[in-house]
Coordinates of C-alpha atoms and ligand atoms in Angstrom, one line a residue:
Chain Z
X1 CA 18.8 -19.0 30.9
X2 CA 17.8 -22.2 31.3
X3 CA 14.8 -21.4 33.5
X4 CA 13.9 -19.3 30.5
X5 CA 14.3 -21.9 28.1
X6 CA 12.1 -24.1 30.1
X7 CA 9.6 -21.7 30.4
X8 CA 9.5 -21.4 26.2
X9 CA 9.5 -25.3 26.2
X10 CA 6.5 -25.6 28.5
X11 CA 4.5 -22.7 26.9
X12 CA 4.5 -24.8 23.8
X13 CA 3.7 -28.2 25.7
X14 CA 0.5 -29.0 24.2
X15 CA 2.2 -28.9 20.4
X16 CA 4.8 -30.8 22.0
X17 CA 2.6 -33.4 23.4
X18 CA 0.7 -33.1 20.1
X19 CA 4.1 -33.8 18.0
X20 CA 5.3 -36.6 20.2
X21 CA 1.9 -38.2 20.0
X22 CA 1.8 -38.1 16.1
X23 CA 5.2 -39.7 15.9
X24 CA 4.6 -42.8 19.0
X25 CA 1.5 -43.3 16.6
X26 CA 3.1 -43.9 13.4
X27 CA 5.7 -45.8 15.2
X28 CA 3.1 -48.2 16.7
X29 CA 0.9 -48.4 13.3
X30 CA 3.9 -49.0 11.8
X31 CA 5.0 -51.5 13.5
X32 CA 2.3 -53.8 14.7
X33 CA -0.2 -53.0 12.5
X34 CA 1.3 -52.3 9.1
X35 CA 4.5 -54.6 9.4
X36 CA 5.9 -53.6 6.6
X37 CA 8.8 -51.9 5.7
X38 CA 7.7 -51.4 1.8
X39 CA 4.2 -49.9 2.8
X40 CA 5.3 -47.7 5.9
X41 CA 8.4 -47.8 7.0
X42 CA 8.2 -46.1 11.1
X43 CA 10.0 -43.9 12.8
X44 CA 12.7 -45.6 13.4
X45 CA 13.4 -46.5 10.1
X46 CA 13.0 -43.3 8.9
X47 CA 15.7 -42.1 11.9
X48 CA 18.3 -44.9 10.9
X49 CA 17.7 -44.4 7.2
X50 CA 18.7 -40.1 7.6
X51 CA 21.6 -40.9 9.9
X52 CA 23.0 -43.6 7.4
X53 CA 22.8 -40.9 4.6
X54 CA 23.7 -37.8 6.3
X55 CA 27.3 -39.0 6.3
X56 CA 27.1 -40.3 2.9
X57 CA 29.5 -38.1 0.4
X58 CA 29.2 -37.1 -3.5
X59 CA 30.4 -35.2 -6.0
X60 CA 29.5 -31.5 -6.6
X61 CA 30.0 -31.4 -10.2
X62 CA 28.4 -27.7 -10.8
X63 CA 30.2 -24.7 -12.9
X64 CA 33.2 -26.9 -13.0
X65 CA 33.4 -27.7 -9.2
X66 CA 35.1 -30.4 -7.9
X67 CA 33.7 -31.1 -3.9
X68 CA 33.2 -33.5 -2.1
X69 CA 30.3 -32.7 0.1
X70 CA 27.2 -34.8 1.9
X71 CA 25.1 -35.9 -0.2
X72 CA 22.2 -34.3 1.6
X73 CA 24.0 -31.2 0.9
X74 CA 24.4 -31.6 -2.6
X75 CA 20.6 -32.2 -3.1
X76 CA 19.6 -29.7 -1.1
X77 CA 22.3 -27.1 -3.1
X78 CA 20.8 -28.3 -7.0
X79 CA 17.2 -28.0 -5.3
X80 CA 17.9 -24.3 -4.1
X81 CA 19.1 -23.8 -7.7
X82 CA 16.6 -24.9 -9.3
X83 CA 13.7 -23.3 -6.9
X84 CA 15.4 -19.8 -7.0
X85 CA 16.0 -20.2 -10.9
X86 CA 12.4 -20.7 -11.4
X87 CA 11.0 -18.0 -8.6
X88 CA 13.7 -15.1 -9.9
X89 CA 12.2 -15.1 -13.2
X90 CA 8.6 -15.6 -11.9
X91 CA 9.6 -12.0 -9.7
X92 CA 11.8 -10.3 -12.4
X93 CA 8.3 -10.8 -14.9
X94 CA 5.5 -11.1 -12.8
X95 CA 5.9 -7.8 -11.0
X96 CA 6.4 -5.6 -13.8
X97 CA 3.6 -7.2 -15.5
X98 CA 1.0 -7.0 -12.8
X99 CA 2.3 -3.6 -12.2
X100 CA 1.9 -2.2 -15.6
X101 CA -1.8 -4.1 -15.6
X102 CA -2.6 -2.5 -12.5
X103 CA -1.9 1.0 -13.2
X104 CA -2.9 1.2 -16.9
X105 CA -6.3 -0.1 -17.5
X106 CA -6.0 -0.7 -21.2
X107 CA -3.0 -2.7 -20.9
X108 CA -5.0 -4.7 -18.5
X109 CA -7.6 -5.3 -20.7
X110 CA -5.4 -6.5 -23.3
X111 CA -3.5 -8.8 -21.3
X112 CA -5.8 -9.9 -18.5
X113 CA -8.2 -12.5 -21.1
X114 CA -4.4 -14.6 -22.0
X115 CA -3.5 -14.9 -18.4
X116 CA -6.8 -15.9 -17.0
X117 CA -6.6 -18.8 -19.8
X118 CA -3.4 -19.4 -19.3
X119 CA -3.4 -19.9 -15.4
X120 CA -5.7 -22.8 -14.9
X121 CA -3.3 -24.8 -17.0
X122 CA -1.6 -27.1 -14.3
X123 CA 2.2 -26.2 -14.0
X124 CA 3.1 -30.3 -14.6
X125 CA 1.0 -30.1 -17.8
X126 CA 3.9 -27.7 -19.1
X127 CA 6.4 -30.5 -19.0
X128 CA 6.6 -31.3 -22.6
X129 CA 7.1 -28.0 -23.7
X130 CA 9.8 -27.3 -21.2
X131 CA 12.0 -30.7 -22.4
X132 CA 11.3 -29.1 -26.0
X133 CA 12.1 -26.1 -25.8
X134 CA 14.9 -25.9 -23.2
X135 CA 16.2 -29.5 -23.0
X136 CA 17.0 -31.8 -19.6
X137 CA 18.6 -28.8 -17.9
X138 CA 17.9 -27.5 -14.5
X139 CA 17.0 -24.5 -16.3
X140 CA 13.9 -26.1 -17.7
X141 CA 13.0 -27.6 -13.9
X142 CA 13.3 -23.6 -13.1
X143 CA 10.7 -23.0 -16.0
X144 CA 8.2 -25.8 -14.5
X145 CA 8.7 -23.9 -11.0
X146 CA 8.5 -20.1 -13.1
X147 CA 4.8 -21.0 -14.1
X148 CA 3.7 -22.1 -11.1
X149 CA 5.2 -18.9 -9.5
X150 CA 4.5 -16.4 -11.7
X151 CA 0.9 -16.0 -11.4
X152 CA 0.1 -15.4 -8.1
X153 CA 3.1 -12.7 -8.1
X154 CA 1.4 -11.1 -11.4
X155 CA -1.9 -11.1 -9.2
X156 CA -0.9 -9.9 -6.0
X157 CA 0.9 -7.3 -7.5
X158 CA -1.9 -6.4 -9.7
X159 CA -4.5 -6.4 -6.7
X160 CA -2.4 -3.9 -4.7
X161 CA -1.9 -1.8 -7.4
X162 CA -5.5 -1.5 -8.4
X163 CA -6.5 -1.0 -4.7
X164 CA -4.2 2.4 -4.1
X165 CA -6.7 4.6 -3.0
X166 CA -7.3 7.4 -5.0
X167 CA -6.8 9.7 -2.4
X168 CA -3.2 9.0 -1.8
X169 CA -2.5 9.1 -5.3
X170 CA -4.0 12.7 -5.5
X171 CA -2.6 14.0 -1.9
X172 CA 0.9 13.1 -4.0
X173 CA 0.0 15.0 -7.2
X174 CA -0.6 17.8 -5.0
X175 CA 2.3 17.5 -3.8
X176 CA 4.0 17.8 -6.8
X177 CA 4.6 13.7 -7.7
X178 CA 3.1 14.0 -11.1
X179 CA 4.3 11.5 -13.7
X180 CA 3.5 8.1 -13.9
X181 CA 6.9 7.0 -12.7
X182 CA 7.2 8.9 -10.3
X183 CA 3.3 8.0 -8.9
X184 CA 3.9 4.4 -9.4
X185 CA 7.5 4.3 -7.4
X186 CA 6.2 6.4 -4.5
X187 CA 2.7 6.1 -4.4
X188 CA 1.4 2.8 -5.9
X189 CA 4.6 0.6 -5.1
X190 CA 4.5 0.6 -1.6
X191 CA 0.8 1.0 -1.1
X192 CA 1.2 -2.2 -2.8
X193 CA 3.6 -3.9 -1.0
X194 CA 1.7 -5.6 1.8
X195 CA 0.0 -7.5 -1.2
X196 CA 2.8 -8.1 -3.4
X197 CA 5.1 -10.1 -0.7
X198 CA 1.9 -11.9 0.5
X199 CA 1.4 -13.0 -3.3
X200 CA 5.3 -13.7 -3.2
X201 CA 4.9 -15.6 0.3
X202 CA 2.1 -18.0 -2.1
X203 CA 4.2 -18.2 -5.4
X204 CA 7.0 -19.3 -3.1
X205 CA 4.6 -22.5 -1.7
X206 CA 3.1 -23.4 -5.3
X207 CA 7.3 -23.5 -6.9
X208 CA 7.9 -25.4 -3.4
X209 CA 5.3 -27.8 -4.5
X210 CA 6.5 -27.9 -7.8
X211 CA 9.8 -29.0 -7.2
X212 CA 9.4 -33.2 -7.0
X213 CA 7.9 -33.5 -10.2
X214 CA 9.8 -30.4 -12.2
X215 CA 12.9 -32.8 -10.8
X216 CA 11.2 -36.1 -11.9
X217 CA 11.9 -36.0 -15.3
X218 CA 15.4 -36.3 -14.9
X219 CA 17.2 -32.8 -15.3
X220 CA 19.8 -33.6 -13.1
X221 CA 20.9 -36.3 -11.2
X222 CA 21.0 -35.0 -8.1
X223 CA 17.9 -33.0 -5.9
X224 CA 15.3 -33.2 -3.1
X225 CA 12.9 -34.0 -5.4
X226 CA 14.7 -36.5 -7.8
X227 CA 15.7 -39.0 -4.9
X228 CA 12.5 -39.1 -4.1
X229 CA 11.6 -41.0 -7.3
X230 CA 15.2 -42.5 -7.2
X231 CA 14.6 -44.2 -4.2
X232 CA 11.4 -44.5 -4.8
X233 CA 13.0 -47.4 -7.6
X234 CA 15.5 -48.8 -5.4
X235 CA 12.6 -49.4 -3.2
X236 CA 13.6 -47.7 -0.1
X237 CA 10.9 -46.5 1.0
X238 CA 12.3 -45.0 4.4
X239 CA 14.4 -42.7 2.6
X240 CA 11.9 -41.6 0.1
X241 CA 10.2 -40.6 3.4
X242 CA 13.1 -38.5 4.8
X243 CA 12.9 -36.6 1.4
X244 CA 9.3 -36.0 1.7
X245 CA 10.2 -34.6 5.9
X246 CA 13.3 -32.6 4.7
X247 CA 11.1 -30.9 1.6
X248 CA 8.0 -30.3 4.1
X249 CA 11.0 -29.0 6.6
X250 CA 12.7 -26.6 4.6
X251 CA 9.2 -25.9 2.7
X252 CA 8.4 -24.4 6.5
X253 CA 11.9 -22.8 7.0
X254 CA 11.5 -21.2 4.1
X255 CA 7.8 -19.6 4.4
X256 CA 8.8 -18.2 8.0
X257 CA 11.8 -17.1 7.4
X258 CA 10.1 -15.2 4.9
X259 CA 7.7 -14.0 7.1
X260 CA 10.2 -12.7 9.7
X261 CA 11.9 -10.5 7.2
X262 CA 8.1 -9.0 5.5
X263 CA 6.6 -8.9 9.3
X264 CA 9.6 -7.2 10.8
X265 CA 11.8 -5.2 8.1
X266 CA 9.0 -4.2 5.3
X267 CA 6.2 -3.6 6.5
X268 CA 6.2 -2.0 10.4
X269 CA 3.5 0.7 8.9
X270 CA 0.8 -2.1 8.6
X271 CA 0.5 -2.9 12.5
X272 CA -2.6 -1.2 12.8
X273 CA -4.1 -3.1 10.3
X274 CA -6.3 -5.9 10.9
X275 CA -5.7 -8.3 7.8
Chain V
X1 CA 1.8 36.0 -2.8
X2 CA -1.2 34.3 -3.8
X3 CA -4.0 36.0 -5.6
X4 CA -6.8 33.3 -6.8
X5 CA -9.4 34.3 -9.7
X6 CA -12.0 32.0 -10.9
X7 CA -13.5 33.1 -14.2
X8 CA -16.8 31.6 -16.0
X9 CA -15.8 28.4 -14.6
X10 CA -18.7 25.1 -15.5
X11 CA -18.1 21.8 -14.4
X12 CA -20.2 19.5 -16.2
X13 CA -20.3 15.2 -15.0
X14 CA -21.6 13.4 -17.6
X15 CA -22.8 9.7 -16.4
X16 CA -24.1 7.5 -19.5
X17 CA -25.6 9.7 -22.0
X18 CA -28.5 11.0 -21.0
X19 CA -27.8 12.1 -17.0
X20 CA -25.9 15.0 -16.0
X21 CA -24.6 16.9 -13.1
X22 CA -24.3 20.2 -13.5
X23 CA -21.8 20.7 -10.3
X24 CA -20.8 24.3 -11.2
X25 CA -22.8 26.9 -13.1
X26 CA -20.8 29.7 -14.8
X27 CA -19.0 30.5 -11.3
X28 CA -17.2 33.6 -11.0
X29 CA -14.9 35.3 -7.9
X30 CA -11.6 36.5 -7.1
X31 CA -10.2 35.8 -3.9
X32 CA -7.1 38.4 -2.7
X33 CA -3.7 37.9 -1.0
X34 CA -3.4 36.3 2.2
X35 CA -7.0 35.8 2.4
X36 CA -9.5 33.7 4.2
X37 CA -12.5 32.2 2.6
X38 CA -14.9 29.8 3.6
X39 CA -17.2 27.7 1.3
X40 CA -20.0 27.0 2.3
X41 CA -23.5 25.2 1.4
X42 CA -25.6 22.4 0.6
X43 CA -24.1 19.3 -0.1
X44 CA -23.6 18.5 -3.4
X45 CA -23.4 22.3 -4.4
X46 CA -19.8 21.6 -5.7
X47 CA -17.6 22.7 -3.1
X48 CA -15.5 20.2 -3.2
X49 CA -15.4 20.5 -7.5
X50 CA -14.3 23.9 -7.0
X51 CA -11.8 23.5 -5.1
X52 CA -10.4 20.0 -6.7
X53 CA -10.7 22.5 -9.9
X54 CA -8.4 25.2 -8.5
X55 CA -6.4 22.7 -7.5
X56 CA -5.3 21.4 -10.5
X57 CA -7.1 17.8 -10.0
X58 CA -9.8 18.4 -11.8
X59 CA -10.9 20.1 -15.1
X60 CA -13.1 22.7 -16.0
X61 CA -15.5 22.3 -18.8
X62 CA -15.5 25.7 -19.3
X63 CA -14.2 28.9 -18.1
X64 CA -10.7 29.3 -16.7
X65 CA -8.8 29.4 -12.8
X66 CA -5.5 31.7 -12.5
X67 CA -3.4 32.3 -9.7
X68 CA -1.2 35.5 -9.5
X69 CA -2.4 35.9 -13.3
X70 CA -1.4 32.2 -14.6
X71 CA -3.8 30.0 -15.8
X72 CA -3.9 27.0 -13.5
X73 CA -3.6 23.7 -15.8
X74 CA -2.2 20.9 -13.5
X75 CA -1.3 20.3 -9.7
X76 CA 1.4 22.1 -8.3
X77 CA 3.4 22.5 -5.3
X78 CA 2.5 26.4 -5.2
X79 CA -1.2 25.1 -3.9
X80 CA -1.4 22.7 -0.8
X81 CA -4.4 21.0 -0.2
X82 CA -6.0 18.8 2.8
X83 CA -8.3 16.2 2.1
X84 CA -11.6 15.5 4.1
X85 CA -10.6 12.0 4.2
X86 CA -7.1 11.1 6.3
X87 CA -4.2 11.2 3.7
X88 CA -1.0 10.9 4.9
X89 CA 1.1 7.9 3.6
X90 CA 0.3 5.1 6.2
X91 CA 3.7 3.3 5.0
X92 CA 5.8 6.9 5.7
X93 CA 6.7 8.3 9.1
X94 CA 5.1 11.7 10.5
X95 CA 8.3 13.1 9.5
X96 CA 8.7 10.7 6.1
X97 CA 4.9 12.4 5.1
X98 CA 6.3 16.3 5.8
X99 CA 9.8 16.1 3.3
X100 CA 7.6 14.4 0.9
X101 CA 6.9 17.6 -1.1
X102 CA 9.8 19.1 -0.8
X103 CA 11.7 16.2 -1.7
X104 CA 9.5 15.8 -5.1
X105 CA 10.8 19.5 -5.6
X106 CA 14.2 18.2 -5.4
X107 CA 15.6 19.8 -2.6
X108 CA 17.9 17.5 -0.8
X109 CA 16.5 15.0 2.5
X110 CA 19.0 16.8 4.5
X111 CA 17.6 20.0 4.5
X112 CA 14.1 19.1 3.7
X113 CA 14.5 17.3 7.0
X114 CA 15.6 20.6 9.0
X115 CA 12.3 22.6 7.1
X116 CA 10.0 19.6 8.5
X117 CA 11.0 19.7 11.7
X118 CA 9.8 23.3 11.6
X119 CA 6.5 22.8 10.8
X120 CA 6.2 19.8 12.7
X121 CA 6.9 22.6 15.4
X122 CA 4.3 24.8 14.1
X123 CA 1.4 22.3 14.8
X124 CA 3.0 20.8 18.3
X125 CA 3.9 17.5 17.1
X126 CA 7.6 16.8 17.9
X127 CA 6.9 14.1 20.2
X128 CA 5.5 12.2 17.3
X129 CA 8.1 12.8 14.7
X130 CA 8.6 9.2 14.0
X131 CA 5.4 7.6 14.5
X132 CA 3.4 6.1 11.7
X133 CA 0.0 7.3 10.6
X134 CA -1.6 4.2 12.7
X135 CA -0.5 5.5 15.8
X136 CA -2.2 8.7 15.7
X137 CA -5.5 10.0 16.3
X138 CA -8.0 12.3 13.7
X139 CA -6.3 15.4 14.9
X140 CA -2.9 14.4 14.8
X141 CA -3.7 12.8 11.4
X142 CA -5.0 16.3 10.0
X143 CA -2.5 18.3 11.6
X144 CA 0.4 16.5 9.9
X145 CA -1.6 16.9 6.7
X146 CA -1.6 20.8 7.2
X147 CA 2.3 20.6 8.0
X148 CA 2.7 18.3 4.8
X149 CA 1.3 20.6 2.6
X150 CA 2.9 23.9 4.2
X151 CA 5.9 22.5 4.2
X152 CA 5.6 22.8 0.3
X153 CA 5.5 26.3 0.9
X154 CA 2.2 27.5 -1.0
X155 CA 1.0 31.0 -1.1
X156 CA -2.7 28.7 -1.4
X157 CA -3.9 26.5 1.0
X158 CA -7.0 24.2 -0.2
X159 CA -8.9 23.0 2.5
X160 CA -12.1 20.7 1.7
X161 CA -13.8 20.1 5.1
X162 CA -10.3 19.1 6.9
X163 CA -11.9 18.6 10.4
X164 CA -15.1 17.6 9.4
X165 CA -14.6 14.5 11.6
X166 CA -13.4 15.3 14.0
X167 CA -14.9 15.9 17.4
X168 CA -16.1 19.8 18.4
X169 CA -13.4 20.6 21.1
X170 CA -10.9 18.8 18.9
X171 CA -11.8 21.1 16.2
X172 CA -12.3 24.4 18.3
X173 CA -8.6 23.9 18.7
X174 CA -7.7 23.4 15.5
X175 CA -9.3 25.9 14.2
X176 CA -7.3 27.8 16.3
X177 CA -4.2 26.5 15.2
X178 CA -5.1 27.5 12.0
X179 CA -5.4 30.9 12.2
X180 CA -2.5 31.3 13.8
X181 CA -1.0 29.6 11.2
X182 CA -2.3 31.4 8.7
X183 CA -1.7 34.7 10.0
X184 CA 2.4 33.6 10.7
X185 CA 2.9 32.1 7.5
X186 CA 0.8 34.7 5.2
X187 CA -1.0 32.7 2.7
X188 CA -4.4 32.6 1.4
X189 CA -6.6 30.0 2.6
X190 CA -9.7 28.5 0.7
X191 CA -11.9 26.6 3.3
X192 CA -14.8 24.4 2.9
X193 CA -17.2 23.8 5.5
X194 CA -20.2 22.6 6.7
X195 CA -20.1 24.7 9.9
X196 CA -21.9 27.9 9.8
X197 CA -19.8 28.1 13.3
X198 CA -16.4 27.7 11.9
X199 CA -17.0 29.9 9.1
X200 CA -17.8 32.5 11.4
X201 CA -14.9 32.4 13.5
X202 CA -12.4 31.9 10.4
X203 CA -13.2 33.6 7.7
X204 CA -12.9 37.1 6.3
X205 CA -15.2 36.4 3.4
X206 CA -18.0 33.4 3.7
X207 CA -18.8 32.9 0.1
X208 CA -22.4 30.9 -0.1
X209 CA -23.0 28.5 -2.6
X210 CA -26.5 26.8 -4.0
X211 CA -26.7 23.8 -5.1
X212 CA -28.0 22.5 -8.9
X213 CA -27.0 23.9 -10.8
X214 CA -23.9 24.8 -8.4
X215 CA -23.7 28.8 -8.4
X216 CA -22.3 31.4 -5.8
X217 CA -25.3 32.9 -4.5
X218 CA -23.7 35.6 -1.8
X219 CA -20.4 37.1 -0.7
X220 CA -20.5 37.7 2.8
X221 CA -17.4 40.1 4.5
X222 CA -16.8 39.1 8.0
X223 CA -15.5 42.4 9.6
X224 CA -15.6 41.1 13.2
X225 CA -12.3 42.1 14.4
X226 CA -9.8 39.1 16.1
X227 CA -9.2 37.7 17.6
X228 CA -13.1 36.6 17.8
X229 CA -15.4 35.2 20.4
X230 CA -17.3 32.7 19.4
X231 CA -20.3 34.2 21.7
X232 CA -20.6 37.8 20.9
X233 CA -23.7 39.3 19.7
X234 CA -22.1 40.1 16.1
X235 CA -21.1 36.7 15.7
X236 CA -24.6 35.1 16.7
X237 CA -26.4 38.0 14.1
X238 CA -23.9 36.8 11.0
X239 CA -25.0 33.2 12.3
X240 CA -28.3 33.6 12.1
X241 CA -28.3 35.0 8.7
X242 CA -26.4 32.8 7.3
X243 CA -28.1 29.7 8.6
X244 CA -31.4 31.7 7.2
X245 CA -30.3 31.8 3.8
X246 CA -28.7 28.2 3.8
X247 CA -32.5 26.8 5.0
X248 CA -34.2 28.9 2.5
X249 CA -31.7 26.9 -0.3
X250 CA -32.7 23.7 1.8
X251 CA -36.5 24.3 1.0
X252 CA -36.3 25.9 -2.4
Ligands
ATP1 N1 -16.4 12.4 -10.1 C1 -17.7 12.6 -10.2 N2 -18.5 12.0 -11.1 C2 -19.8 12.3 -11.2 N3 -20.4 13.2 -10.5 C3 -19.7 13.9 -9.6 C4 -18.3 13.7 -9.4 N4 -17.8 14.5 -8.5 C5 -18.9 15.2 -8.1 N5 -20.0 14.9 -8.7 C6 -21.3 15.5 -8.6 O1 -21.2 16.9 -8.6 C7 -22.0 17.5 -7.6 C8 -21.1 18.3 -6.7 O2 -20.2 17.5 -6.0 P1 -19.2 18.0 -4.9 O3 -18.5 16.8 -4.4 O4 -18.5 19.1 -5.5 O5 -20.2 18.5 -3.8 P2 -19.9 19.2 -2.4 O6 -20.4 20.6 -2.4 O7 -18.5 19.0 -2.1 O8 -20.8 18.3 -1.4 P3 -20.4 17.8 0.1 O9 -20.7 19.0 0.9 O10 -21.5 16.8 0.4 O11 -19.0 17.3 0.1 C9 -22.7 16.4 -6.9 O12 -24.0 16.3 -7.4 C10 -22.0 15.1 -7.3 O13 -22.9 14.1 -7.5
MG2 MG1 -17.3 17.9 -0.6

């Protein structure tokens, strides 16, 4: 067991090395070079700084809860909230839509010149209309991450369903699949599928990324993304820096978990294809 | 039963305003019970029209299809077809691809599962019951196809140039396959081809098309009794006449 472990360990040795490297680096920059805790704080700091807040304690005031839990824990949970607020809306819309535009070309013609000038808008630049329209709630933080989320999901899906080859589509009429229901759920949808999840796998990174700022402007009081700039005020710098590891960290977790589950549940037919 | 008649059918594709194909020219034939007829002809003659027609995929511009005596209007599970190109579902199972038709018709996975392993039988596939399309090769690919649309249970068959890619042994066996099929499960099998050769050793009527307009230009009865060798003098006389009258279309 051990042996094995070992084995694993020394199979990965050169991203070891590299990682270890990276980190003696910043530690030595930091400290002889920079010296300065305000401008970059090192490794150490950064280590000290986490294990002085990971036994830190606050208040879970959501629904009506009343727990006392790590303070860590609690960001992390209004976070969470926030991201999965945003990105269940951006799947409940964005497939049906790029569905619908995939399948029926006149619907996609009608639709397809709003979103391609809606897109390029930067999610950030919709920050004033969410505060006006929904308030300082973490339901408007979920709106920020929603638009960032929502077009790559309404593309993907759209792709995939444009792409069904026409052959599989008739080889099911044949077979007596003739509506447009019944084509789209057994047919187009999983023909699709490869190419929705990747587009989910993307909208998933862009609402990632949009968390620190759709948390800046101050829906809640608590998240990954708001200490950043709280900390950011108090001027401790080494702990706005283990906000920026934990959200690249999870940010990682997130996308490969992910991955596991598409690569080994979903989509086992795709093996033989080269993508 | 499965009686196919093909009255006064023209199919007309109209690109811009000015340029059109004229894929089928006022084509008549009746094709009886249990039969098998092979297509055959230039490319671009509208085989493949003709068939997609009877089929239900496509629609004639004029003239009408029956089979048994109704008018043919849409797809339907009483005619199977094979594609040319591979068709199966590459996100079902071998097995997933068979109940597919018959769990359109409703009939419950359960038992559509017990019919599927009977035709997965027919064309010697058990071992690969639960493999994806990916893992197969052409044959395998086309002989699933075949099960997947028997396993509809169609008195027609619609087969557009099903092993046209596949290699010549491959498809000497397949063909062989077929007509064993065919003469087990008694349907009627419409077969295109480019193979003067496989018409020969499958058909009971080779129906010879010309191309532009698209028009049947002979009915030839096979009478060569089966099961048939390939190298007999009848077969290499029927051949020979045949391959005359497609190079004569060639240089016309
Ligand atoms: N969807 C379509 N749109 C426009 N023209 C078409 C279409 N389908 C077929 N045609 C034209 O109709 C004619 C007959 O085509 P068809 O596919 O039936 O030929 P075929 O006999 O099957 O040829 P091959 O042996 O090469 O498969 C061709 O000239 C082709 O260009
Ligand atoms: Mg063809």
């Amino acid at each position: 067991m051990v042996k094995k472990d070992f084995q694993i360990l020394s199979g990965k040795s050169i991203e070891l090395i590299s990682i270890c490297s990276a980190i003696i680096l910043w530690q030595l920059v930091a400290v002889y070079i920079v010296q300065n805790k305000f401008y970059l704080p090192s490794f150490t700091d950064v280590t000290f700084a986490f294990v002085g807040i990971i036994s830190k304690d606050t208040k879970l005031g959501l629904f009506g809860l009343d727990y006392q839990l790590p303070v860590l824990l609690v960001d992390l949970i209004y976070s969470l909230m926030h991201f999965w607020i945003g990105l269940i809306f951006a799947l409940v819309i964005g497939i049906p839509v790029g569905m619908i535009m995939g399948w029926f070309r006149t619907i996609n013609r009608v639709v397809d010149p709003l979103i391609e000038i809606i897109r390029p808008i930067p999610p950030l630049a919709w920050i004033p209309f969410a505060i006006v329209w929904i308030g300082l709630n973490p339901i408007a933080a979920g709106f920020l991450i929603f638009i960032g989320a929502v077009f790559p999901i309404i593309i993907n899906t759209f792709t995939g369903f444009k792409s069904v080859s026409r052959v599989y589509v008739e080889a099911a009429k044949v077979l007596g699949c003739n509506t447009d229901r019944e084509l789209i759920r057994y047919v187009a949808l999983p023909y699709a599928l490869p190419s929705i999840t990747a587009g989910i796998r993307i909208a998933m990174g862009v609402g990632w990324m949009c968390l620190v700022a759709a948390e800046m402007f101050g829906v809640s009081r608590n998240g990954l993304g708001y200490k950043i700039w709280h900390h950011y005020y108090l001027h401790n710098m080494d702990l706005v820096l283990v906000y920026m590891l934990l959200l690249g960290f999870l940010g990682l977790f997130i996308d490969r978990a992910l991955r596991y589950y598409i690569d080994g549940k979903l989509l086992k037919w795709r093996k033989g294809v080269v993508i | 039963m499965g009686k196919v008649k093909v009255v006064n059918v023209s199919r007309k594709f109209t690109k811009d305003n000015d340029t059109s194909t004229l894929a089928l020219d006022n084509v008549s034939m009746e094709v009886g019970d249990e039969d098998f007829v092979c297509f055959i002809g230039p490319s671009g003659c509208g085989k493949t029209t003709l068939l997609r027609i009877i089929s239900g995929l496509d629609k004639p511009d004029e003239g009408e299809v029956y089979l048994d005596g109704k008018k043919i209007e849409s797809p339907g599970p009483d005619r199977g077809m094979v594609f040319q190109e591979y068709s199966l579902f590459p996100w079902k199972s071998v097995i997933d691809n068979i109940i597919f038709g018959p769990q359109m018709q409703g009939i419950k996975k359960k038992d559509a599962l017990k019919d599927a392993e009977k035709y997965l039988k027919l064309v010697g596939l058990q071992q690969f019951r639960d493999s994806y399309p990916y893992e197969l090769s052409g044959g395998m690919k086309q002989r699933v196809a075949i099960a997947r649309a028997l396993a509809n249970e169609p008195s027609v068959l619609l087969m557009d140039e099903p092993f046209g890619a596949l290699d010549a042994q491959t498809r000497n066996i397949l063909q062989q396959e077929l007509l064993e099929i065919w003469q087990k499960k008694n349907i009627t099998i419409l077969f295109v081809t480019h193979s003067v050769d496989e018409a020969v050793f499958l058909a009971d009527k080779i129906v010879l098309m010309s191309a532009r307009p698209g028009i049947i230009k002979e009915i030839i009865h096979v009478d060569l009794p089966r099961p048939r060798d390939r190298t007999s003098l009848e077969a290499n006389v029927l051949r020979e006449r045949i391959l005359k009258s497609l190079l004569k279309e060639q240089t016309r």
